[in-house]
C-alpha cells in the first residue's frame, strides 16, 4: 500500500477492513468517480484503488496539471481532465467506459458545495451542480453504458428547516429520514435537490440503477479549511480569538472513514431507485463543536486556551439559517448493516493533527 495513504487518510487497519468488506464487490470493477480530487472524492478514490477497482476519475482542468490530493495515485488510475459543464468533455470521458467488461459504478461527488459561497455565485453553483449532473446522466444514456449503480451524492441541506421550527425550540429533537419533506434554505441546497430529482428522473425514464445518498455533515483530513471544522482549526492555530457566525445551530457530523464505508456499501448492496440518508445520529451546537475542537487541540499541545466569539456579519443571510440537522439512519442500517465507528473525538484528533502537520496553507 502506498505510504501516503497512512498520512491524512485511511489507516492500515481501516484499509484492511475495507478489503475484508468490499474487495469481492469492487475488485476489477470499472468505476467512474466525479469530483475525485476533492475531500470525500479523493478518499473514495484511494479506497477503490486499494480494493483493486479499475478506477476512472474526472478532475476539472488546471493550468499546472497537478492533482491536489491524488498525485500519489496517478499511475494506478485513469485520469480524465474534464469540466462536467462541457458536454463534449463529458462524452469523451464516458466513451472510455464503453468497452467495460462489467457494469460500471458511478459515484457523482462533483459539486460546488459551500453553502455560504452559493449566495455569491448562484449561477456557477447551478452550472456546477445541476447542468453538470444532467450532462453526465444524459451521456451515460446516450452511450448506453451498462451501470451497476449510479450513486448520486446528496446532502442534509436539502431538508432545510423542519416545519414551524424556531430558535428556542428543542432543536435536538429534530430528526430527518429519507421521507422527510425537502425545504432547502440556500442556493446550494436547492441545487442539490435538483441533482437528486434529475437522477431519479433518469431512473424512472431510462432504468438507470440510481441511488440517492443524502449525507449529513462530514469532517476529516483533506477537507477545505473554508468549512466549519477546518475554519475553527485554522483560527485556533493562528489567534487567541476564534470568530464564527451563529453558534446556535445544531449539526450531525460523520468522520470521512464512515462516510466512505456507507457509499461503498450502498452502491454495492443498495436498491435502485431508493433514497438513503446517513450520519452519526447525534447533533451538536456549533458552539459546542468549536469548544470540543479547542479543547482537543489544547490537550494535544497544538495551542493554548482560546476565546470563542460570534459575529453577526458571518451569519447566513436573512432567515436562511438551517437551525438543526440530525439523521435517523435506520434505513441504511437495515439495508447494509452500516453504523458509524469513529467517534467525534477520535476523528477530530486526526483532523487537527493533519491540518497542523501537513503544511496546509492557513
Coordinates of C-alpha atoms in Angstrom, one line a residue:
X1 CA 0.0 0.0 0.0
X2 CA 1.3 3.4 -0.9
X3 CA 2.7 5.1 2.2
X4 CA 0.8 8.3 1.5
X5 CA -2.4 6.5 2.5
X6 CA -1.2 6.3 6.1
X7 CA -0.9 10.1 6.3
X8 CA -4.1 12.0 6.4
X9 CA -6.4 9.3 5.1
X10 CA -7.2 5.7 6.0
X11 CA -5.0 3.8 8.5
X12 CA -3.6 0.4 7.5
X13 CA -6.2 -1.2 9.7
X14 CA -9.0 0.7 8.0
X15 CA -7.8 -0.3 4.6
X16 CA -7.7 -4.0 5.7
X17 CA -11.3 -3.7 6.9
X18 CA -12.4 -2.2 3.6
X19 CA -10.7 -5.1 1.8
X20 CA -12.5 -7.6 4.0
X21 CA -15.9 -6.0 3.5
X22 CA -15.7 -4.8 -0.1
X23 CA -13.0 -6.4 -2.2
X24 CA -15.3 -9.0 -3.6
X25 CA -17.7 -6.3 -4.9
X26 CA -15.2 -3.9 -6.4
X27 CA -12.1 -5.9 -7.4
X28 CA -11.6 -5.3 -11.2
X29 CA -14.9 -3.4 -11.4
X30 CA -14.9 -0.3 -13.6
X31 CA -15.6 2.8 -11.6
X32 CA -16.1 6.4 -12.5
X33 CA -15.7 9.0 -9.7
X34 CA -16.5 12.6 -10.4
X35 CA -15.1 15.3 -8.1
X36 CA -12.4 12.8 -7.3
X37 CA -9.7 15.2 -6.3
X38 CA -11.9 16.8 -3.6
X39 CA -12.3 15.9 0.1
X40 CA -14.5 12.8 0.1
X41 CA -13.9 12.0 -3.6
X42 CA -10.2 11.6 -3.1
X43 CA -10.7 9.3 -0.1
X44 CA -13.2 7.2 -2.1
X45 CA -10.6 7.1 -4.9
X46 CA -7.9 5.9 -2.5
X47 CA -10.3 3.2 -1.2
X48 CA -11.3 1.9 -4.6
X49 CA -7.7 1.8 -5.9
X50 CA -6.8 -0.2 -2.8
X51 CA -9.8 -2.5 -3.5
X52 CA -8.4 -3.3 -6.9
X53 CA -11.1 -1.5 -9.0
X54 CA -10.5 -0.2 -12.5
X55 CA -10.8 3.5 -11.4
X56 CA -11.6 6.4 -13.7
X57 CA -11.7 9.9 -12.3
X58 CA -12.8 13.2 -13.6
X59 CA -11.0 16.3 -12.4
X60 CA -11.5 19.9 -13.5
X61 CA -8.7 21.0 -15.9
X62 CA -6.0 23.1 -14.2
X63 CA -3.2 25.1 -15.8
X64 CA -0.5 23.3 -13.8
X65 CA -2.0 19.8 -14.3
X66 CA -1.2 18.8 -10.7
X67 CA -3.6 16.8 -8.6
X68 CA -4.4 18.3 -5.2
X69 CA -4.9 15.1 -3.2
X70 CA -4.3 12.2 -5.6
X71 CA -0.9 12.8 -7.1
X72 CA 0.3 9.6 -5.4
X73 CA -2.3 7.6 -7.3
X74 CA -1.5 8.8 -10.9
X75 CA -0.1 5.6 -12.1
X76 CA -2.9 3.5 -10.6
X77 CA -6.0 5.0 -12.3
X78 CA -7.3 6.6 -15.5
X79 CA -7.4 10.4 -15.2
X80 CA -9.8 12.5 -17.3
X81 CA -9.3 16.2 -17.2
X82 CA -13.0 17.1 -17.6
X83 CA -15.2 20.1 -16.8
X84 CA -18.6 18.4 -16.4
X85 CA -20.4 21.5 -17.6
X86 CA -18.7 20.8 -21.0
X87 CA -20.8 18.2 -22.7
X88 CA -18.1 17.3 -25.2
X89 CA -15.6 16.7 -22.4
X90 CA -18.1 14.6 -20.5
X91 CA -18.8 12.5 -23.6
X92 CA -15.0 11.9 -24.1
X93 CA -14.7 10.6 -20.5
X94 CA -17.8 8.4 -20.7
X95 CA -16.7 6.9 -24.0
X96 CA -13.7 5.4 -22.2
X97 CA -16.2 3.2 -20.4
X98 CA -18.0 1.8 -23.5
X99 CA -15.8 -1.3 -23.7
X100 CA -16.1 -2.1 -20.0
X101 CA -16.5 -5.9 -19.4
X102 CA -18.6 -5.4 -16.3
X103 CA -21.3 -3.0 -15.3
X104 CA -19.9 0.4 -14.2
X105 CA -20.2 2.0 -10.8
X106 CA -20.6 5.8 -11.0
X107 CA -20.1 8.0 -7.9
X108 CA -21.2 11.5 -8.6
X109 CA -19.3 13.5 -6.0
X110 CA -18.6 16.6 -8.2
X111 CA -20.3 19.6 -6.7
X112 CA -19.8 23.3 -5.7
X113 CA -20.5 22.5 -2.1
X114 CA -20.1 25.6 0.1
X115 CA -23.4 27.0 1.4
X116 CA -22.1 30.5 2.1
X117 CA -20.4 30.9 -1.3
X118 CA -23.5 29.7 -3.1
X119 CA -25.2 33.1 -2.3
X120 CA -22.4 35.0 -4.0
X121 CA -22.1 32.7 -7.0
X122 CA -25.5 31.3 -7.7
X123 CA -25.2 30.8 -11.4
X124 CA -21.8 29.0 -11.0
X125 CA -23.3 26.7 -8.4
X126 CA -26.2 25.7 -10.6
X127 CA -23.9 25.1 -13.5
X128 CA -21.5 23.0 -11.5
X129 CA -24.2 21.0 -9.7
X130 CA -27.2 20.8 -12.0
X131 CA -26.0 21.2 -15.5
X132 CA -23.0 19.0 -14.9
X133 CA -25.1 16.2 -13.5
X134 CA -27.6 16.4 -16.4
X135 CA -24.6 16.2 -18.8
X136 CA -23.3 13.1 -17.1
X137 CA -26.6 11.3 -16.9
X138 CA -27.5 12.1 -20.5
X139 CA -24.1 11.0 -21.7
X140 CA -24.4 7.7 -19.9
X141 CA -27.7 7.1 -21.6
X142 CA -26.6 8.2 -25.0
X143 CA -23.5 5.9 -24.9
X144 CA -25.5 3.1 -23.5
X145 CA -23.2 2.4 -20.6
X146 CA -24.3 -0.5 -18.5
X147 CA -24.3 0.6 -14.9
X148 CA -24.0 -1.4 -11.7
X149 CA -25.0 1.7 -9.7
X150 CA -25.2 5.5 -10.1
X151 CA -24.6 6.9 -6.6
X152 CA -26.0 10.5 -6.6
X153 CA -24.4 12.2 -3.6
X154 CA -26.9 14.3 -1.8
X155 CA -26.8 16.5 1.3
X156 CA -28.7 17.2 4.5
X157 CA -29.0 20.8 3.3
X158 CA -31.8 19.5 1.1
X159 CA -34.1 19.2 4.2
X160 CA -33.7 22.8 5.4
X161 CA -35.8 23.5 8.5
X162 CA -38.4 21.3 9.9
X163 CA -41.9 22.9 9.6
X164 CA -42.5 25.6 12.1
X165 CA -39.1 25.4 13.8
X166 CA -37.7 28.4 15.6
X167 CA -34.8 29.3 17.8
X168 CA -35.8 28.4 21.4
X169 CA -37.4 25.1 20.3
X170 CA -35.8 21.8 21.4
X171 CA -33.6 21.6 18.4
X172 CA -32.0 18.3 19.5
X173 CA -35.4 16.6 18.9
X174 CA -35.3 17.5 15.2
X175 CA -34.6 14.3 13.2
X176 CA -34.8 13.7 9.5
X177 CA -35.3 10.5 7.5
X178 CA -35.5 9.7 3.8
X179 CA -39.2 10.6 3.7
X180 CA -38.9 14.0 5.5
X181 CA -40.1 17.0 3.4
X182 CA -37.4 18.8 1.4
X183 CA -37.2 22.6 2.1
X184 CA -33.7 23.8 1.1
X185 CA -32.7 27.2 2.6
X186 CA -29.8 28.0 0.3
X187 CA -28.8 28.1 -3.4
X188 CA -26.6 25.2 -2.7
X189 CA -29.3 23.1 -1.0
X190 CA -31.7 23.9 -3.9
X191 CA -29.2 22.8 -6.5
X192 CA -28.7 19.5 -4.7
X193 CA -32.4 18.9 -4.6
X194 CA -32.3 19.4 -8.4
X195 CA -29.5 16.9 -8.7
X196 CA -31.5 14.4 -6.5
X197 CA -34.6 14.6 -8.7
X198 CA -32.6 14.6 -12.0
X199 CA -31.0 11.3 -11.0
X200 CA -34.4 9.8 -10.1
X201 CA -35.9 11.1 -13.3
X202 CA -33.3 9.1 -15.3
X203 CA -34.0 6.1 -13.2
X204 CA -37.7 6.3 -13.9
X205 CA -37.3 7.1 -17.6
X206 CA -34.3 5.0 -18.6
X207 CA -33.9 2.4 -15.9
X208 CA -30.6 3.7 -14.7
X209 CA -29.8 2.0 -11.3
X210 CA -29.7 5.2 -9.4
X211 CA -29.5 5.6 -5.6
X212 CA -29.6 9.0 -3.9
X213 CA -27.4 9.1 -0.8
X214 CA -28.0 12.2 1.3
X215 CA -25.1 12.8 3.6
X216 CA -25.1 14.8 6.8
X217 CA -22.0 16.9 7.7
X218 CA -18.6 15.3 7.2
X219 CA -15.2 16.2 8.5
X220 CA -11.7 14.9 8.3
X221 CA -8.3 15.3 6.7
X222 CA -8.3 17.0 3.2
X223 CA -11.5 18.9 3.8
X224 CA -11.1 22.6 2.8
X225 CA -10.3 24.9 5.7
X226 CA -13.2 27.0 4.5
X227 CA -15.7 24.6 6.1
X228 CA -16.5 24.9 9.7
X229 CA -14.2 22.2 11.2
X230 CA -11.2 23.4 9.3
X231 CA -12.1 27.1 9.9
X232 CA -12.0 26.5 13.6
X233 CA -8.7 24.7 13.5
X234 CA -7.2 27.3 11.2
X235 CA -8.2 30.2 13.5
X236 CA -7.1 28.3 16.7
X237 CA -3.7 27.8 15.1
X238 CA -3.3 31.5 14.4
X239 CA -5.1 33.5 17.1
X240 CA -6.3 33.5 20.6
X241 CA -9.7 34.6 19.4
X242 CA -11.9 32.3 17.2
X243 CA -14.6 34.3 15.4
X244 CA -17.5 32.4 13.9
X245 CA -21.1 33.1 12.8
X246 CA -24.2 31.8 14.5
X247 CA -23.2 29.4 17.3
X248 CA -26.7 28.1 18.0
X249 CA -27.5 25.8 15.0
X250 CA -27.0 22.0 15.5
X251 CA -25.3 19.7 13.1
X252 CA -24.8 15.9 12.8
X253 CA -21.1 15.1 12.0
X254 CA -19.6 12.0 10.5
X255 CA -15.9 11.2 10.1
X256 CA -14.9 10.6 6.4
X257 CA -14.0 6.9 7.0
X258 CA -17.5 6.1 8.0
X259 CA -18.9 8.1 5.1
X260 CA -16.8 6.2 2.5
X261 CA -17.9 2.9 4.1
X262 CA -21.5 4.0 3.7
X263 CA -21.1 4.9 0.0
X264 CA -19.3 1.6 -0.8
X265 CA -21.9 -0.5 1.0
X266 CA -24.9 1.3 -0.6
X267 CA -23.5 1.3 -4.1
X268 CA -22.8 -2.4 -3.8
X269 CA -25.9 -3.5 -2.0
X270 CA -28.5 -0.7 -2.1
X271 CA -31.7 -0.9 -4.1
X272 CA -32.0 1.0 -7.3
X273 CA -34.4 3.9 -7.2
X274 CA -34.1 4.3 -3.4
X275 CA -33.1 7.3 -1.3
X276 CA -30.8 6.7 1.6
X277 CA -29.6 9.1 4.3
X278 CA -26.9 8.6 6.9
X279 CA -25.0 10.4 9.6
X280 CA -23.8 9.9 13.1
X281 CA -27.3 10.2 14.6
X282 CA -26.4 12.8 17.2
X283 CA -26.3 16.6 16.8
X284 CA -24.2 19.2 18.5
X285 CA -24.4 23.0 18.5
X286 CA -21.7 25.0 16.6
X287 CA -20.6 26.4 20.0
X288 CA -20.0 23.0 21.5
X289 CA -18.4 21.7 18.3
X290 CA -16.0 24.6 18.3
X291 CA -15.3 24.1 22.0
X292 CA -14.6 20.4 21.5
X293 CA -12.0 21.2 18.8
X294 CA -10.4 23.9 21.0
X295 CA -10.2 21.5 24.0
X296 CA -8.8 18.6 21.9
X297 CA -6.2 20.8 20.3
X298 CA -5.2 22.2 23.6
X299 CA -4.8 18.7 25.1
X300 CA -2.6 17.7 22.2
X301 CA -0.4 20.8 22.6
X302 CA -1.3 22.5 19.3
X303 CA -2.4 25.7 21.1
X304 CA -3.3 27.1 24.5
X305 CA -6.7 28.4 25.7
X306 CA -8.8 30.1 23.0
X307 CA -11.8 32.5 23.2
X308 CA -14.8 31.8 21.1
X309 CA -16.8 34.7 19.6
X310 CA -19.9 35.1 17.4
X311 CA -20.0 37.8 14.7
X312 CA -23.4 38.6 13.1
X313 CA -21.7 39.6 9.9
X314 CA -20.9 35.9 9.4
X315 CA -24.5 34.7 9.8
X316 CA -26.3 33.3 6.8
X317 CA -28.4 35.9 5.0
X318 CA -31.9 36.8 6.3
X319 CA -33.9 33.8 7.7
X320 CA -32.0 31.2 5.6
X321 CA -30.1 29.6 8.5
X322 CA -30.8 25.9 8.9
X323 CA -31.4 25.5 12.7
X324 CA -30.9 21.8 13.3
X325 CA -29.9 18.7 11.3
X326 CA -29.8 15.2 12.8
X327 CA -30.5 11.9 11.0
X328 CA -32.3 8.7 11.7
X329 CA -30.2 6.3 9.7
X330 CA -32.3 3.2 10.4
X331 CA -32.9 2.5 6.7
X332 CA -29.2 2.4 5.9
X333 CA -28.5 0.3 8.9
X334 CA -31.2 -2.2 7.9
X335 CA -30.2 -2.2 4.2
X336 CA -26.5 -2.7 4.5
X337 CA -25.6 -3.0 8.2
X338 CA -23.8 0.3 8.3
X339 CA -23.0 2.0 11.6
X340 CA -20.6 4.9 12.4
X341 CA -17.5 3.5 14.0
X342 CA -15.2 6.6 14.6
X343 CA -16.1 8.9 17.5
X344 CA -16.1 12.6 17.1
X345 CA -13.2 12.9 19.5
X346 CA -11.0 10.3 17.6
X347 CA -11.9 11.8 14.2
X348 CA -11.2 15.4 15.4
X349 CA -7.8 14.4 16.8
X350 CA -6.8 13.0 13.5
X351 CA -8.1 16.1 11.6
X352 CA -6.4 18.6 13.9
X353 CA -3.1 16.6 13.7
X354 CA -3.4 16.5 9.9
X355 CA -4.1 20.3 9.5
X356 CA -1.3 21.3 11.8
X357 CA 1.3 18.8 10.5
X358 CA 0.6 18.7 6.7
X359 CA 1.9 22.2 6.0
X360 CA -1.6 23.2 4.7
X361 CA -1.6 27.0 3.9
X362 CA -3.6 28.8 6.6

